[in-house]
Coordinates of C-alpha atoms and ligand atoms in Angstrom, one line a residue:
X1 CA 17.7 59.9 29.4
X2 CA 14.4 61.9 29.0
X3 CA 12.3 61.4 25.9
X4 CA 12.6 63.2 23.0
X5 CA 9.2 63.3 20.7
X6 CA 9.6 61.4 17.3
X7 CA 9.2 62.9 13.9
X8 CA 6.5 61.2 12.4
X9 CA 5.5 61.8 8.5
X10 CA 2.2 60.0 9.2
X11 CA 1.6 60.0 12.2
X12 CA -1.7 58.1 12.8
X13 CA -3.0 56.4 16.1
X14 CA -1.2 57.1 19.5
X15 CA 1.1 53.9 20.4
X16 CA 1.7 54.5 24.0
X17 CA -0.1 51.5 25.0
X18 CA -0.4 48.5 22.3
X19 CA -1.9 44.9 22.7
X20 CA 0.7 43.3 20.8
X21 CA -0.4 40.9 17.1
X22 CA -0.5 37.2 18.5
X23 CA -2.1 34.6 16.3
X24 CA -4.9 32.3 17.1
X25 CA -5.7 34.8 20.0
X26 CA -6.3 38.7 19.0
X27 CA -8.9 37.8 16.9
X28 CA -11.6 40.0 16.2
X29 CA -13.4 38.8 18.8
X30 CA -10.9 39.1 21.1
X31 CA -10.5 42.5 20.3
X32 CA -14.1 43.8 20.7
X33 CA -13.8 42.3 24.0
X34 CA -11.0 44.1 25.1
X35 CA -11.7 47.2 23.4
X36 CA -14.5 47.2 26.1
X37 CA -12.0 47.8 28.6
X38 CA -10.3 50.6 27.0
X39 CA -11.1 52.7 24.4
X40 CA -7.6 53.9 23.9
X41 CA -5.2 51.4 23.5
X42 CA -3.7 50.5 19.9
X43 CA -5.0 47.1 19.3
X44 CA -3.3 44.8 16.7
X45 CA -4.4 41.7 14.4
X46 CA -3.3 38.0 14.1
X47 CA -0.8 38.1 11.2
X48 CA -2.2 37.6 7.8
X49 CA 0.0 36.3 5.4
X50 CA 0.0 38.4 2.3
X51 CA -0.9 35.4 0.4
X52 CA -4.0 34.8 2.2
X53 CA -5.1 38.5 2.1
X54 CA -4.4 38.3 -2.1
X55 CA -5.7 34.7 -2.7
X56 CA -7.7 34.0 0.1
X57 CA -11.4 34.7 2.1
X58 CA -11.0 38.8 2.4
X59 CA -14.3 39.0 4.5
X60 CA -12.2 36.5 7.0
X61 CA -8.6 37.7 7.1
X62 CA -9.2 41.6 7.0
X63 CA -12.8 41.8 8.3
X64 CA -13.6 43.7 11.7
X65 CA -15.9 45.5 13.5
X66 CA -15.5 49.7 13.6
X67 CA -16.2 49.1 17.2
X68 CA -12.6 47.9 17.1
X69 CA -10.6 50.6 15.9
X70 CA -8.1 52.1 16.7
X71 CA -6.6 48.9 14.4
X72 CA -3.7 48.1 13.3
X73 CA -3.5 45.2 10.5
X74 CA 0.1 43.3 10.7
X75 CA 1.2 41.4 7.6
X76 CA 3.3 38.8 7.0
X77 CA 5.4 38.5 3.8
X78 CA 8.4 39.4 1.8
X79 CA 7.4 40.5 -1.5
X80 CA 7.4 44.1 -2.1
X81 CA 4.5 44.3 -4.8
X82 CA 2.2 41.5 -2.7
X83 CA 3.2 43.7 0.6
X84 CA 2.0 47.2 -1.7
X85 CA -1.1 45.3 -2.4
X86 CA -2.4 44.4 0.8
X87 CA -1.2 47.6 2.9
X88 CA -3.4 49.2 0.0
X89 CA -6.2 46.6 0.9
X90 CA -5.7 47.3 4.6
X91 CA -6.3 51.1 4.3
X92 CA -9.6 50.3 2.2
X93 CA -10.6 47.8 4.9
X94 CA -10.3 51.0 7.2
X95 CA -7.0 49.8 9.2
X96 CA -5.3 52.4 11.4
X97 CA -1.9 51.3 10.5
X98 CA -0.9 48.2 8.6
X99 CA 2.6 46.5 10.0
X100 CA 5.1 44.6 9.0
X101 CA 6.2 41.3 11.2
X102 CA 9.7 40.9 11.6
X103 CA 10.1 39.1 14.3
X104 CA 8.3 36.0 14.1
X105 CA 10.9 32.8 14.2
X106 CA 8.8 29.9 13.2
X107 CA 9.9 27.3 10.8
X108 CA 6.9 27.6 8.8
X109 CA 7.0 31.3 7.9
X110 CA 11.3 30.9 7.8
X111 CA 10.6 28.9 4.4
X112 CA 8.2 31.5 3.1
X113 CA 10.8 34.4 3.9
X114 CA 8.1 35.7 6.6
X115 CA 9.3 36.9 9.8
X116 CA 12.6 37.2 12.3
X117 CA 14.5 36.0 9.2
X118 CA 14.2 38.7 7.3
X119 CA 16.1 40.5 9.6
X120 CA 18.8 39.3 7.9
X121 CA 17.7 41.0 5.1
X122 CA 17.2 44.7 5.7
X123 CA 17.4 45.7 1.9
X124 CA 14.6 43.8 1.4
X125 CA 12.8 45.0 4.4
X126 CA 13.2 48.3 3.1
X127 CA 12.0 47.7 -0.2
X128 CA 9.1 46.2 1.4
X129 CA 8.0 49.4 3.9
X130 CA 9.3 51.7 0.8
X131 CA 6.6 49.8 -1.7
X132 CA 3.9 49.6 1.3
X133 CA 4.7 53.6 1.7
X134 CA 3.5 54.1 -1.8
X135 CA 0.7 52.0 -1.9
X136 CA -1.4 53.9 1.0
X137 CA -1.8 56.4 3.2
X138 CA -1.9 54.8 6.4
X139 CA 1.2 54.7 8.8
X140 CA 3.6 51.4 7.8
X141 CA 5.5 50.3 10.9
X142 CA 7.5 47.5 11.5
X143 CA 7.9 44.9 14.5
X144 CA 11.0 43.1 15.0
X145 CA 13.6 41.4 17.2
X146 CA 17.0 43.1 18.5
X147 CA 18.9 40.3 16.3
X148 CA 19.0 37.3 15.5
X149 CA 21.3 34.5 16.0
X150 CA 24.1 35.1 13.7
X151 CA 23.1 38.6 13.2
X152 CA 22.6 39.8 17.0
X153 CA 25.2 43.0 17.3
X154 CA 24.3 46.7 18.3
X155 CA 25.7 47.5 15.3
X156 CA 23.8 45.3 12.6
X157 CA 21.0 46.1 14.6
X158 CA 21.2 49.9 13.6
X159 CA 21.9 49.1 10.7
X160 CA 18.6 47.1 9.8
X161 CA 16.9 50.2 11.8
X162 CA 19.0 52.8 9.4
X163 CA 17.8 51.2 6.3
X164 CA 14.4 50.5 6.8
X165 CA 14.4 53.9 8.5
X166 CA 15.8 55.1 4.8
X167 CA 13.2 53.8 3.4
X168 CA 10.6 56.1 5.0
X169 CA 9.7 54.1 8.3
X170 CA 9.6 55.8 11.2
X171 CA 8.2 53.3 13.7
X172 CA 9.8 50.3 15.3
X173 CA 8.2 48.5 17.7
X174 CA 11.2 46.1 19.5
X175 CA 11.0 42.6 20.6
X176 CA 13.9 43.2 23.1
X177 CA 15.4 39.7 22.7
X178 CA 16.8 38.1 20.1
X179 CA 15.3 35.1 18.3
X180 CA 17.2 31.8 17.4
X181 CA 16.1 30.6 14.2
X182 CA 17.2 27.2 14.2
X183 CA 16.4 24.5 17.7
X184 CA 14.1 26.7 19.6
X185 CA 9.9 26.7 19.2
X186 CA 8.6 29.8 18.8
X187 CA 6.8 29.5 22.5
X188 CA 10.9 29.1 23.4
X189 CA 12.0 32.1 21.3
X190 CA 9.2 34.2 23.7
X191 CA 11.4 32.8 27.0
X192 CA 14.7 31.7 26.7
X193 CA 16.8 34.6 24.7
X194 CA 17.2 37.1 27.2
X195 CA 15.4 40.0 27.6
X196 CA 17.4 43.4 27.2
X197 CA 15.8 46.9 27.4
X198 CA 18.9 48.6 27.8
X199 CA 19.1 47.7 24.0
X200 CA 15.9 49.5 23.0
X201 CA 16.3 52.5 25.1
X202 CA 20.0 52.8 23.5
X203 CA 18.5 52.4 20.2
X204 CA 15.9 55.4 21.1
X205 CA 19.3 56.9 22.5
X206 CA 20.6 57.0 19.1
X207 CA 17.9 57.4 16.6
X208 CA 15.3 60.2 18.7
X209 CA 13.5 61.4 15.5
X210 CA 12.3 57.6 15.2
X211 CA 9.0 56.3 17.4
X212 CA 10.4 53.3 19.2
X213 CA 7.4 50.9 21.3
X214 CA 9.2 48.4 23.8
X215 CA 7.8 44.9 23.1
X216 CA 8.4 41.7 25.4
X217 CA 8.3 40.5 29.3
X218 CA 6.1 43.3 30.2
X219 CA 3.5 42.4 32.8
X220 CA 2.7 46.0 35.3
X221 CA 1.4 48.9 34.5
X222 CA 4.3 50.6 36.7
X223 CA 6.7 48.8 34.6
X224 CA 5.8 49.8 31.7
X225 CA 5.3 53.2 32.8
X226 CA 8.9 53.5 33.8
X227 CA 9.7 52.8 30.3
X228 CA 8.3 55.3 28.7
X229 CA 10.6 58.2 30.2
X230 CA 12.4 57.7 27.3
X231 CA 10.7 55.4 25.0
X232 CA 8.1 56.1 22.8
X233 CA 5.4 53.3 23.5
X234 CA 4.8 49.8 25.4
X235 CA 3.0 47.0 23.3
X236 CA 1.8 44.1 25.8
X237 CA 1.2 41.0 24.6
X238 CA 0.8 37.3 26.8
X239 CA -0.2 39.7 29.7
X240 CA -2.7 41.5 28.3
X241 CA -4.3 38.3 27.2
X242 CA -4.2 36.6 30.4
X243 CA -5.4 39.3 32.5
X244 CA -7.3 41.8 30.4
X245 CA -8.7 43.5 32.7
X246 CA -5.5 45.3 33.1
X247 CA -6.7 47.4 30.8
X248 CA -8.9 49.3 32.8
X249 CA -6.0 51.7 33.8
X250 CA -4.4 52.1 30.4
X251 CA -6.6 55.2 29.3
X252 CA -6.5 57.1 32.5
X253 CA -2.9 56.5 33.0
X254 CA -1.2 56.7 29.8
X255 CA -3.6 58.9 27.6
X256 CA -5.2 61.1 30.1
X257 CA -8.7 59.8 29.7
X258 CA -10.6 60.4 32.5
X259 CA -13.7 58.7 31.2
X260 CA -15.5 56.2 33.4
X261 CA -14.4 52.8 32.8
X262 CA -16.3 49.4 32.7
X263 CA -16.5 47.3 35.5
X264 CA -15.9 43.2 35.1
X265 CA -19.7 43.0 35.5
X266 CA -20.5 45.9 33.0
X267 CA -17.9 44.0 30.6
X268 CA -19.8 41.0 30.5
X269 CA -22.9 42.7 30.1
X270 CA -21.5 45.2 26.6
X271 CA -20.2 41.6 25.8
X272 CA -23.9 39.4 25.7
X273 CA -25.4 41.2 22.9
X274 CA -22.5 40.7 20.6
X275 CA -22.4 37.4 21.8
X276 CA -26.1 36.5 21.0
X277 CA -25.0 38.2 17.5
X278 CA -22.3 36.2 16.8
X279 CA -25.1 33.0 17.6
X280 CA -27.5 34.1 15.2
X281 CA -25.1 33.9 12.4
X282 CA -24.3 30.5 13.4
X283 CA -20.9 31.0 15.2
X284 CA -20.2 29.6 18.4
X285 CA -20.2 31.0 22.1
X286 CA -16.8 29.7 22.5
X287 CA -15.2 31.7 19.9
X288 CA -16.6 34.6 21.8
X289 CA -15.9 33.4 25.3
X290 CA -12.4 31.9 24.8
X291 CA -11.0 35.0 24.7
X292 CA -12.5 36.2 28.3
X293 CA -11.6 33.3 30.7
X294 CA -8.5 35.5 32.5
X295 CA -11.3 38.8 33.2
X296 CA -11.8 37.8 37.0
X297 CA -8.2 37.0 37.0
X298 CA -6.6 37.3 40.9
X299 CA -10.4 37.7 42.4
X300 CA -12.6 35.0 44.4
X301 CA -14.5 32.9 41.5
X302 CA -11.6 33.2 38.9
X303 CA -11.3 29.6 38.5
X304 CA -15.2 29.3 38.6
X305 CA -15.8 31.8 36.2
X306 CA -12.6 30.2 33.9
X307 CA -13.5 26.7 34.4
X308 CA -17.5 27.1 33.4
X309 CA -16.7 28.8 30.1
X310 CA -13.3 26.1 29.5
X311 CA -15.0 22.9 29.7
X312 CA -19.1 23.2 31.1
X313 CA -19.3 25.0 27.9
X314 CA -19.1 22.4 25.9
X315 CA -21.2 20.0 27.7
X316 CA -24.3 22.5 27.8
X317 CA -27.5 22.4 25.8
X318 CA -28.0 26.6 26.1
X319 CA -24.2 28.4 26.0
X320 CA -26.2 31.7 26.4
X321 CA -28.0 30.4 29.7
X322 CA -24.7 29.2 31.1
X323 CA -23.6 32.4 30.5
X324 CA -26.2 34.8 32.1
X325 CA -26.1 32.1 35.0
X326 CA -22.5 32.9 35.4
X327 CA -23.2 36.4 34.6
X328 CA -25.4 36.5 37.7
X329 CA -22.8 34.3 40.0
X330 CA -20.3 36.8 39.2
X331 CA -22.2 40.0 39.9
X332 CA -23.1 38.1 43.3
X333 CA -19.3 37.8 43.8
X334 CA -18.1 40.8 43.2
X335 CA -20.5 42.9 44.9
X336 CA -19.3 45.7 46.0
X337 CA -15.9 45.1 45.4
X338 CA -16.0 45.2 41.1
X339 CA -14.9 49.1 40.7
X340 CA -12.3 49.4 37.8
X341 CA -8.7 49.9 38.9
Ligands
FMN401 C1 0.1 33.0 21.0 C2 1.0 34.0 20.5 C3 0.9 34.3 19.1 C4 1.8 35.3 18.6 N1 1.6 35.7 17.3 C5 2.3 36.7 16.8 C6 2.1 37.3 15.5 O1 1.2 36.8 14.8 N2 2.9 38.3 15.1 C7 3.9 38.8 15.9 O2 4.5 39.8 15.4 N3 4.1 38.3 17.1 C8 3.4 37.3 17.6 N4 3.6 36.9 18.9 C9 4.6 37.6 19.7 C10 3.9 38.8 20.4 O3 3.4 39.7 19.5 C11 5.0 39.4 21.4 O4 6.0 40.0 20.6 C12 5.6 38.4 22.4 O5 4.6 37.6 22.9 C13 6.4 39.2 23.5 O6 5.5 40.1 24.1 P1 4.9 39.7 25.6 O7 6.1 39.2 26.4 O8 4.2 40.9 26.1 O9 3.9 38.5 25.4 C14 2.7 35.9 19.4 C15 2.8 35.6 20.8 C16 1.9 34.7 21.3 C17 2.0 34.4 22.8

């Protein structure tokens, strides 16, 4: 199969290489730290419920940094006029994209009508992406699963995909397993249901005007490579977290950009000033430094570097002396070997 380019009514920011929405962890601190590393990839937000974007703090759920961008802001709901509402919010806030999850199976967002569920629902969905449409000018895409239990055929899979499509959506980004709604945690929906390209490349197969990103399991740049001869995309999640500095090859290999990238050290050092920013307005190293531990991932000092900012962290008087003291220990460390790639 060779890839055939998607027709895209609004086009927006290149999705060959996405760090997939994951809550609690691509927060916007998370994502100035990675966007560090590459200044290409698409990087996505924690879901927001559209309830707390309407009712809730606005400077906290839609608030970033332009540093960040490109940004995509994913949402989490199933009303059409509340989803209109806040994809028109997300465009203001200056959002790249704002999309639509799909494809989460917790029991808490089931009960709202959030989520995986709703795949059971693709009228709805499309009523949702067709008021979101309306409401802004950004790009609405939406992230889902290939089924769900109870719903899990090739066929009722294209269908959801040929209505939501109908409704003027032109960019899925697939999960490829399914998700079992009732019995498994959400941590088990990420494992246990298989995972099966074949299913996304089929659907790309059958639906070539649409973008299609393949979502789930990947972990090497190679892999995910090999995907894109005919798929549109790769969004990375748990692997892009752990080991960020995978990264560093994402602009030169998937988007041509031959720009010098940042070494570990050089990270660490962008990182300090936003770092002693986030201090003065009374935040907390930790919130910053969380979001780092996997940089040194594979290299002698790893577990040095991860434990100091895990647990001494908390023990110390001066966070920002423990961290130029590690800062130093590193850059001891990795001499010469800390080159990107
Ligand atoms: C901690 C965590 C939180 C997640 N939160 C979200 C979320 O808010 N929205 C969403 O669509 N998917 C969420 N996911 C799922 C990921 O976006 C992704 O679909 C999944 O992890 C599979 O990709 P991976 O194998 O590359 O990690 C989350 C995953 C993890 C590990």
């Amino acid at each position: 199969m060779s890839l055939q380019p998607p027709t895209l009514h609004r086009p927006g920011p290149s999705r060959r290489f996405c760090v997939a929405p994951m809550m609690d962890w691509t927060d916007r601190h998370c994502r100035f730290f990675l966007r560090l590393i590459s200044r290409q990839a698409l990087l996505y937000s924690e879901m927001v419920t559209t309830g707390a974007v309407i009712h809730g703090d606005r400077t906290r759920f839609l608030g970033h940094s332009p540093q960040e961008q490109p940004l995509a802001l994913q949402l989490g709901g199933s009303n059409p006029a509340e989803l209109a509402t806040c994809a028109a919010l997300a465009e203001q806030a200056g959002y790249a994209e704002v999309n639509l999850n799909v494809g989460c199976p917790s029991d808490r967002v089931q009960n709202n009508m959030i989520g995986a569920c709703l795949m059971g629902h693709p009228a709805l969905v499309a009523d949702c992406v067709k008021a979101m449409l309306e409401a802004c000018s950004i790009p609405v895409t939406v992230k889902h699963r290939i089924g769900i239990n109870g719903r899990d055929s090739y066929d009722e899979l294209c269908d959801f995909v040929g209505q939501v499509h109908e409704a003027g959506c032109d960019t899925f980004i697939v999960h490829a397993r399914i998700a079992i709604l009732e019995g498994l945690s959400p941590k088990e929906n990420r494992e246990i249901p298989p995972l099966r390209y074949e299913v996304v490349r089929q659907l790309k197969a059958d639906f070539p005007q649409l973008e299609i990103i393949l979502n789930g399991g990947l972990a090497s740049l190679d892999q995910m490579q090999a995907q894109l001869d005919c798929l549109d995309g790769v969004m990375v999640g748990r692997e892009a977290y752990h080991n960020p500095y995978l990264l560093a090859e994402v602009d030169r290999r998937f988007y041509a950009d031959e720009q010098p990238v940042r070494s570990r050290i050089e990270v660490l050092e962008a990182l300090r000033p936003y770092i002693v920013a986030h201090l003065e307005q009374g935040g907390l190293m930790n919130h910053v430094t969380r979001h780092i531990l996997g940089l040194f991932q594979g290299l002698p000092g790893a577990r040095h570097f991860r434990r100091q900012l895990s647990s001494e962290i908390h023990r110390c008087e001066d966070p920002l002396a423990l961290y130029d003291e590690l800062l130093s220990d590193m850059t001891r460390r990795m001499q010469p070997r800390d080159c990107p790639v």
